[in-house]
PDB file of C-alpha atoms in Angstrom:
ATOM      1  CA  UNK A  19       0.000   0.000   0.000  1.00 84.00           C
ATOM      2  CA  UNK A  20       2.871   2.376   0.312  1.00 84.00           C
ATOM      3  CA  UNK A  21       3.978   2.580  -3.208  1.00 85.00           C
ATOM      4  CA  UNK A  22       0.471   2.009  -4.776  1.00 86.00           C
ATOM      5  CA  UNK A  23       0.480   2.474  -8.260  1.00 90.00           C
ATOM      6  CA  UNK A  24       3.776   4.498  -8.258  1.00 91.00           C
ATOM      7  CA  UNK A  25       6.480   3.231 -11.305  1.00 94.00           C
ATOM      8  CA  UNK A  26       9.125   4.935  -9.260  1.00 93.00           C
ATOM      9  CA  UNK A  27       9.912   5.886  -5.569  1.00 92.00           C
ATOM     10  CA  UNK A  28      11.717   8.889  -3.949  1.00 89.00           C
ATOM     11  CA  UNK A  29      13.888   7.651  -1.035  1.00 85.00           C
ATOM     12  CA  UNK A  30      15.568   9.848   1.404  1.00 80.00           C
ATOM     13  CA  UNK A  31      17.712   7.845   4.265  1.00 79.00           C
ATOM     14  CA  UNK A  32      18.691   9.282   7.702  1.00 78.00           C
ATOM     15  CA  UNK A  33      21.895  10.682   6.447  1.00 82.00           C
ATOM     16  CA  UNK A  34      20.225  12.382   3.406  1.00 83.00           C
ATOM     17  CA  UNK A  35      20.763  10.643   0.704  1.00 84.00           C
ATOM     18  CA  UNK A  36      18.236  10.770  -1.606  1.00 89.00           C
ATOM     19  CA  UNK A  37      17.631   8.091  -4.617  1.00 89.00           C
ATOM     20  CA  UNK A  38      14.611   7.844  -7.290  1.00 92.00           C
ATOM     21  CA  UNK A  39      14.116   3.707  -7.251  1.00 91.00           C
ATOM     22  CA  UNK A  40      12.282   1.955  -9.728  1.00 94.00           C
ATOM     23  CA  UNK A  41       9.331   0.041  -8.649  1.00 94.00           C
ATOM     24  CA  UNK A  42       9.839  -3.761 -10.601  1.00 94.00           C
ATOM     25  CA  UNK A  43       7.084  -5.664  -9.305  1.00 94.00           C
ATOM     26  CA  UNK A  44       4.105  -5.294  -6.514  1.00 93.00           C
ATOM     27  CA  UNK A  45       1.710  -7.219  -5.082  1.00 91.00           C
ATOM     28  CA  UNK A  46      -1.043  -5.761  -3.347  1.00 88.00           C
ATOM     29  CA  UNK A  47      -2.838  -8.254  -1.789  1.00 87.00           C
ATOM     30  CA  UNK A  48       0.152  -9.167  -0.310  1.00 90.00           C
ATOM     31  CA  UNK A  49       1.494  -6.024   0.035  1.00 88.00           C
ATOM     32  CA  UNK A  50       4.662  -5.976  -1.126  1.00 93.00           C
ATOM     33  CA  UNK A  51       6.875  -4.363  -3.639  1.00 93.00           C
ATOM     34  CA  UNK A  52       9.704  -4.681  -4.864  1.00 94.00           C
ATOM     35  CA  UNK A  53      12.130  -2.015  -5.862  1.00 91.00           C
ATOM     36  CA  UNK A  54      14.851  -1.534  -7.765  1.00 91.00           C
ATOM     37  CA  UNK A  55      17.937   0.932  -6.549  1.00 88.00           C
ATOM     38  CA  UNK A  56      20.270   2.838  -9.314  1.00 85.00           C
ATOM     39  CA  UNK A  57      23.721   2.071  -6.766  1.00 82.00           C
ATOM     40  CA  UNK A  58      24.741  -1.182  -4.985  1.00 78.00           C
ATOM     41  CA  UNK A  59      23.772  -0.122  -1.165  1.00 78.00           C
ATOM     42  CA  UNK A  60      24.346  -2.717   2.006  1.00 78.00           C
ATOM     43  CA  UNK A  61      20.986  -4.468   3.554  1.00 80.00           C
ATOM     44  CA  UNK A  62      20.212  -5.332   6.538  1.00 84.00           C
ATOM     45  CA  UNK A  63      21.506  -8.374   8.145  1.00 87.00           C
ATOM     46  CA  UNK A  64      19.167 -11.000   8.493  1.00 88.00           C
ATOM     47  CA  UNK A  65      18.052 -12.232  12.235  1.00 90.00           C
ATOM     48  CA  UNK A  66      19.769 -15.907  12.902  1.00 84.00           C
ATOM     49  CA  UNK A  67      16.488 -17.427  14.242  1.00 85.00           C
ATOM     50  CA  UNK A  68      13.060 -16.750  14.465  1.00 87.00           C
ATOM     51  CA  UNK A  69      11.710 -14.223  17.593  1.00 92.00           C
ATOM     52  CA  UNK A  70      10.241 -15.844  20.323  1.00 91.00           C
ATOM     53  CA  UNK A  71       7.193 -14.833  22.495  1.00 93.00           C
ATOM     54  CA  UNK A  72       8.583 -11.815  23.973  1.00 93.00           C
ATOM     55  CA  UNK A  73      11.571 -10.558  22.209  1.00 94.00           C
ATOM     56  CA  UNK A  74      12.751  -6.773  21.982  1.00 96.00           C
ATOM     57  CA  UNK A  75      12.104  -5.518  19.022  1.00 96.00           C
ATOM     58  CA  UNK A  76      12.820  -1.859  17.519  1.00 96.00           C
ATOM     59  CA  UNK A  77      10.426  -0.274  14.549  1.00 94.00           C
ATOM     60  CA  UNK A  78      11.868   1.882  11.828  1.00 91.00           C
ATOM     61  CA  UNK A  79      10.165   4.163  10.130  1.00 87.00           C
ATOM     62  CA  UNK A  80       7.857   8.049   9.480  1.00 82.00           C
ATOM     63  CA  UNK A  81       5.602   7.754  11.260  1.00 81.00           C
ATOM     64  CA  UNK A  82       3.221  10.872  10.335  1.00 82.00           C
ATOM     65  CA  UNK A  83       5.441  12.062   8.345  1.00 77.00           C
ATOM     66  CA  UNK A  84       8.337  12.940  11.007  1.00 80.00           C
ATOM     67  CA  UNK A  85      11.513  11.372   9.669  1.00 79.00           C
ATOM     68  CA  UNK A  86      13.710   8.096  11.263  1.00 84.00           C
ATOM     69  CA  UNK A  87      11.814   7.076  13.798  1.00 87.00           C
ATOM     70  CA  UNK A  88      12.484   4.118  16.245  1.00 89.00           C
ATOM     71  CA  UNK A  89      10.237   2.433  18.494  1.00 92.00           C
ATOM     72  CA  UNK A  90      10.333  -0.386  20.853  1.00 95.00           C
ATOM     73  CA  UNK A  91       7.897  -3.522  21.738  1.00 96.00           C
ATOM     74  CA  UNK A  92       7.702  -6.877  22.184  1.00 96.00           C
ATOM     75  CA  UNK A  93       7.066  -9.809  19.924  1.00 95.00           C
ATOM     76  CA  UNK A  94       3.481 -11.488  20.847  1.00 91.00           C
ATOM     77  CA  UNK A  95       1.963 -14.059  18.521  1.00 79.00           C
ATOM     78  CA  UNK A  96       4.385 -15.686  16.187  1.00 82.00           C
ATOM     79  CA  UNK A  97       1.724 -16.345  13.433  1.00 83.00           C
ATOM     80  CA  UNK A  98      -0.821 -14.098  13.159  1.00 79.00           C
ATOM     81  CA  UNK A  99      -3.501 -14.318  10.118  1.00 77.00           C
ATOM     82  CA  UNK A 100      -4.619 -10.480  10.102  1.00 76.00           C
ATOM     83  CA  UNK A 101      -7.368 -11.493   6.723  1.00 74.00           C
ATOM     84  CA  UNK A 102      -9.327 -14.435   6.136  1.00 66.00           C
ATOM     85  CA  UNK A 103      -8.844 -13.945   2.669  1.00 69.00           C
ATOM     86  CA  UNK A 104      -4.917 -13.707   2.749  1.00 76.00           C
ATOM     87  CA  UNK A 105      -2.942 -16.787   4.320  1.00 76.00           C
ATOM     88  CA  UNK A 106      -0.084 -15.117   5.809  1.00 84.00           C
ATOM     89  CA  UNK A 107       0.971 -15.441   9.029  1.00 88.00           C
ATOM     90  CA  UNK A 108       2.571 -12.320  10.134  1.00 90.00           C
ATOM     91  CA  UNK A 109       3.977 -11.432  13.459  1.00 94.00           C
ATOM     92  CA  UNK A 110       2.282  -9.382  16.037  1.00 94.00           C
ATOM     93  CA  UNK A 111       4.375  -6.879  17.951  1.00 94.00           C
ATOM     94  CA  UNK A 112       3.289  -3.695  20.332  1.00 93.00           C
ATOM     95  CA  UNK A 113       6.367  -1.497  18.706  1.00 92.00           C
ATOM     96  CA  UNK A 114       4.264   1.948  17.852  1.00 89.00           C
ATOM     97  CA  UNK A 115       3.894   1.663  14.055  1.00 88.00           C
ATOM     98  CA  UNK A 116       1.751   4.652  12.742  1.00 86.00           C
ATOM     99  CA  UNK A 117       1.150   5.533   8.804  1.00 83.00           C
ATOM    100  CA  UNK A 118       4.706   6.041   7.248  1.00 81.00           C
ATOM    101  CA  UNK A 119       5.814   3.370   9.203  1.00 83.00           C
ATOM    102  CA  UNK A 120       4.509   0.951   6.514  1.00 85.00           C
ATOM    103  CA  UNK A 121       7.389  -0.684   4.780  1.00 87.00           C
ATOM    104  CA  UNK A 122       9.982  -0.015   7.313  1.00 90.00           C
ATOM    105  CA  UNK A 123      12.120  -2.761   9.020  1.00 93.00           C
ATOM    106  CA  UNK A 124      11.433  -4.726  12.323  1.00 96.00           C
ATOM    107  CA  UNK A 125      14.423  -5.307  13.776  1.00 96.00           C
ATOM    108  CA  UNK A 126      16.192  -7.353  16.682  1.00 95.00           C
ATOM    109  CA  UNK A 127      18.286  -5.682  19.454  1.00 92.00           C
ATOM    110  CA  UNK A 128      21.455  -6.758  17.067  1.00 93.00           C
ATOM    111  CA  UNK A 129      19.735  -4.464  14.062  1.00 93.00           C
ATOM    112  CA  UNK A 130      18.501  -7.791  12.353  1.00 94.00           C
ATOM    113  CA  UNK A 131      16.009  -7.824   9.722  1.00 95.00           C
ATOM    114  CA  UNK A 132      12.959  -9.568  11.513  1.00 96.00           C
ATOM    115  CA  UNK A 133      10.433  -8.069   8.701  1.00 95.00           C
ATOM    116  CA  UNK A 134       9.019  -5.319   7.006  1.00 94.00           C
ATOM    117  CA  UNK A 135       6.501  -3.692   8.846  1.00 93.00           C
ATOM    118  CA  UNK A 136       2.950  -3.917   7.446  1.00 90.00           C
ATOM    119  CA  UNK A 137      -0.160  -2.960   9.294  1.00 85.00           C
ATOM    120  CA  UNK A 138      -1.541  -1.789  12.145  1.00 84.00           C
ATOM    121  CA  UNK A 139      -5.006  -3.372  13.786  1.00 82.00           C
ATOM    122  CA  UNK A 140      -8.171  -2.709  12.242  1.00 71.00           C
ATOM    123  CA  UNK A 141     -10.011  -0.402  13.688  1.00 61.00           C
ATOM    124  CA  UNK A 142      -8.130   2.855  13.797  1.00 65.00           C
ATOM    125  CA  UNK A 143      -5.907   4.352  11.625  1.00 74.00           C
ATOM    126  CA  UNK A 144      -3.726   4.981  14.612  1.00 74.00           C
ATOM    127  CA  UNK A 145      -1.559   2.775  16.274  1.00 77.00           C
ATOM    128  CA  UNK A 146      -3.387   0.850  19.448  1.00 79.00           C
ATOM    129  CA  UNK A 147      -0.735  -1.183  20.908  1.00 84.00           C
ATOM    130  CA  UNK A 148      -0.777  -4.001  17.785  1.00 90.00           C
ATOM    131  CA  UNK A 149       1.426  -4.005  14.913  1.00 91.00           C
ATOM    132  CA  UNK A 150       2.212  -6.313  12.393  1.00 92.00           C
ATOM    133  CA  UNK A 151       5.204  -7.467  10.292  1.00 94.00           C
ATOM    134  CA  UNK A 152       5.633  -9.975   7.423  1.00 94.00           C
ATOM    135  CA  UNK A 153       8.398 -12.028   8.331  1.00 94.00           C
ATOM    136  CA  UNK A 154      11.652 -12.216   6.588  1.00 94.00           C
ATOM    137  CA  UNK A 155      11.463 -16.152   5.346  1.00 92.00           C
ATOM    138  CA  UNK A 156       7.685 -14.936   3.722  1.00 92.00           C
ATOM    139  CA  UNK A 157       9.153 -11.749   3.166  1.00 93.00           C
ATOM    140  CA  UNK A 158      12.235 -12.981   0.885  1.00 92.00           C
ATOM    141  CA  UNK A 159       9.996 -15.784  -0.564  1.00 93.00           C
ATOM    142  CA  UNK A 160       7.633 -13.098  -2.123  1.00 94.00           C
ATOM    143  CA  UNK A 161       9.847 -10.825  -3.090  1.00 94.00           C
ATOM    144  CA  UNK A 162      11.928 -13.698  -4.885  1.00 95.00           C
ATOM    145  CA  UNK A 163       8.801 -14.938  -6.488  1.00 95.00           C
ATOM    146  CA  UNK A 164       7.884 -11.248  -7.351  1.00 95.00           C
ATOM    147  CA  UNK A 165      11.726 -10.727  -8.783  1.00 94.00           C
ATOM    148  CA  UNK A 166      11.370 -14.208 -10.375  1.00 94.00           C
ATOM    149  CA  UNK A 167       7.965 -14.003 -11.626  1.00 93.00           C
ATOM    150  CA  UNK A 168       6.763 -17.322 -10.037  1.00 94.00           C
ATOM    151  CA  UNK A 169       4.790 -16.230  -6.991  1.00 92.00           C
ATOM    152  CA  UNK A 170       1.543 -17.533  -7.653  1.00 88.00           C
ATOM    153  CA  UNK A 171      -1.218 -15.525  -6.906  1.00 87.00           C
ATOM    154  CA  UNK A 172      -3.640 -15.798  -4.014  1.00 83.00           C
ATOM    155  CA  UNK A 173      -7.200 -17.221  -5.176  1.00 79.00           C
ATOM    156  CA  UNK A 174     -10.000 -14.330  -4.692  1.00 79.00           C
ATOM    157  CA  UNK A 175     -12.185 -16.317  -2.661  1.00 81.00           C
ATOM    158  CA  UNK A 176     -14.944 -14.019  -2.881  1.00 83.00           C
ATOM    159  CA  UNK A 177     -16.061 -13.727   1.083  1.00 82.00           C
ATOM    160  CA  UNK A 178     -16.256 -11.668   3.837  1.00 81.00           C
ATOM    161  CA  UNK A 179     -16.111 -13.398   6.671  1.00 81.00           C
ATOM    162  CA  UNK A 180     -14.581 -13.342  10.469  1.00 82.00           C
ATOM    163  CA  UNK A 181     -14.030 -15.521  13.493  1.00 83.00           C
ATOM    164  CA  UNK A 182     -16.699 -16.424  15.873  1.00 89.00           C
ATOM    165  CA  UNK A 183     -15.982 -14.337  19.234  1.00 89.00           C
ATOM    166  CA  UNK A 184     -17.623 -14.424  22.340  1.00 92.00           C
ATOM    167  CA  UNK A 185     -19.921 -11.633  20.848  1.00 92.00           C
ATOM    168  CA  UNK A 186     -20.797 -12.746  18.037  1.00 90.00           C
ATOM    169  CA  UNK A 187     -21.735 -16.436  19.211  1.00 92.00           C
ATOM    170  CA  UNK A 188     -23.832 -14.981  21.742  1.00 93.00           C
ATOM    171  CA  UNK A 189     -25.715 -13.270  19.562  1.00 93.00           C
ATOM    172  CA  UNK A 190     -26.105 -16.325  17.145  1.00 92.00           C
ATOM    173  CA  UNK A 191     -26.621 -19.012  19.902  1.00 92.00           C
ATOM    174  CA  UNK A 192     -23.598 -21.127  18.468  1.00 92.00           C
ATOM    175  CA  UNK A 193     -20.472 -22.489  20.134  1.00 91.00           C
ATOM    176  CA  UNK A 194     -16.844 -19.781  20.205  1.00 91.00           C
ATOM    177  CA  UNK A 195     -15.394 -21.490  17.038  1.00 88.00           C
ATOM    178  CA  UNK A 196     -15.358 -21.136  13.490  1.00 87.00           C
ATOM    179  CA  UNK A 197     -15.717 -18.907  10.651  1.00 84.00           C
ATOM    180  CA  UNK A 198     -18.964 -16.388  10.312  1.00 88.00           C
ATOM    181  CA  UNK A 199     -19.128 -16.196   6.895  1.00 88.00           C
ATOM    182  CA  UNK A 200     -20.403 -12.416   6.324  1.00 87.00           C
ATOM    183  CA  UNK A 201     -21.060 -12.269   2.600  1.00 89.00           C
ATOM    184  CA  UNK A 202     -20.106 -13.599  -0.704  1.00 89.00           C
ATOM    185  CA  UNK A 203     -19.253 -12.040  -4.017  1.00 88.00           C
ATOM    186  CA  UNK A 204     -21.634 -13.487  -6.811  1.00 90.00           C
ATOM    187  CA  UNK A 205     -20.080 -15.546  -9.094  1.00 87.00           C
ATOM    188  CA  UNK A 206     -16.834 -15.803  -7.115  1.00 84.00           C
ATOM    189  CA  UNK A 207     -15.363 -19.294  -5.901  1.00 85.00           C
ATOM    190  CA  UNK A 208     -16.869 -18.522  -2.133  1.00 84.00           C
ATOM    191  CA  UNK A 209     -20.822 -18.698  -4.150  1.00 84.00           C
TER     192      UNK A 209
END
């Protein structure tokens, strides 16, 4: 969502360097892009291991617009699935991500790529105390497929649809599990 239909980028790093990149390949429901940098520059190191329930973690980004920011949190779930509709488990952290912190790197104490930062929870376009970050293993498999042009795409199911919480099973009379399927797109796969 950060690039959006953009065919190039303006990127400005803490030091002031400023590059035009070219974007090469996106995929939206995914949400990732991939870009393309006119000079060789130095990544990140990638973490060792995968965080555990608990680990420090630091968020890089602007956020609202005010530049290198770093915040600090906590890894909770490993695996998060943030959309029905999107099978990608993504990991939840409580690092303040806010818009123009989409895109930028979760990191381990070490400055180890842990993933790109994503989202924030639905339900306010502020940040709440839950963030989310597509790990680097899904990360570098998409953006691989992406580069290679081999990532098969995600079926559009055609639903809406949500888990059955404690609300919503009380008002239904059913048992705290499952899927509520909301609505379905006519003619889609879900029909």
């Amino acid at each position: 969502h950060v690039v959006g239909t953009a065919e190039d980028v303006r990127l400005i790093d803490r030091h002031g360097t400023d590059l035009t990149a070219l974007v090469i390949a996106r995929d939206p429901v995914r949400d990732v892009a991939v870009i393309s940098l006119p000079t060789a520059t130095q990544g990140l190191q990638l973490a060792p291991e995968t965080p555990q329930l608990g680990d420090e973690v630091f968020a890089l980004g602007a956020p609202l617009g005010i530049e290198f920011t770093l915040t600090e949190g906590r890894i909770s779930p490993l695996a998060r699935q943030t959309d029905s509709a999107v099978p990608m488990p993504m990991l939840q952290h409580d690092a303040a991500v806010n818009p123009g912190s989409s895109g930028g790197p979760l990191v381990d104490a070490e400055g180890r790529l842990l993933g790109m930062n994503s989202q924030i929870a639905d339900g306010s376009r502020m940040f709440v105390g839950i963030a989310y970050a597509i790990a680097t293993p899904d990360l570098d498999r998409i953006v691989q497929g992406l580069i290679d042009e081999t990532l098969a795409p995600l079926p559009k199911l055609g639903l809406t649809a949500r888990p059955v919480d404690r609300k919503v099973a009380a008002a239904l009379g059913v048992p705290t599990t499952g899927l509520l399927v909301d609505a379905t797109t006519r003619g889609g796969l879900a029909a």
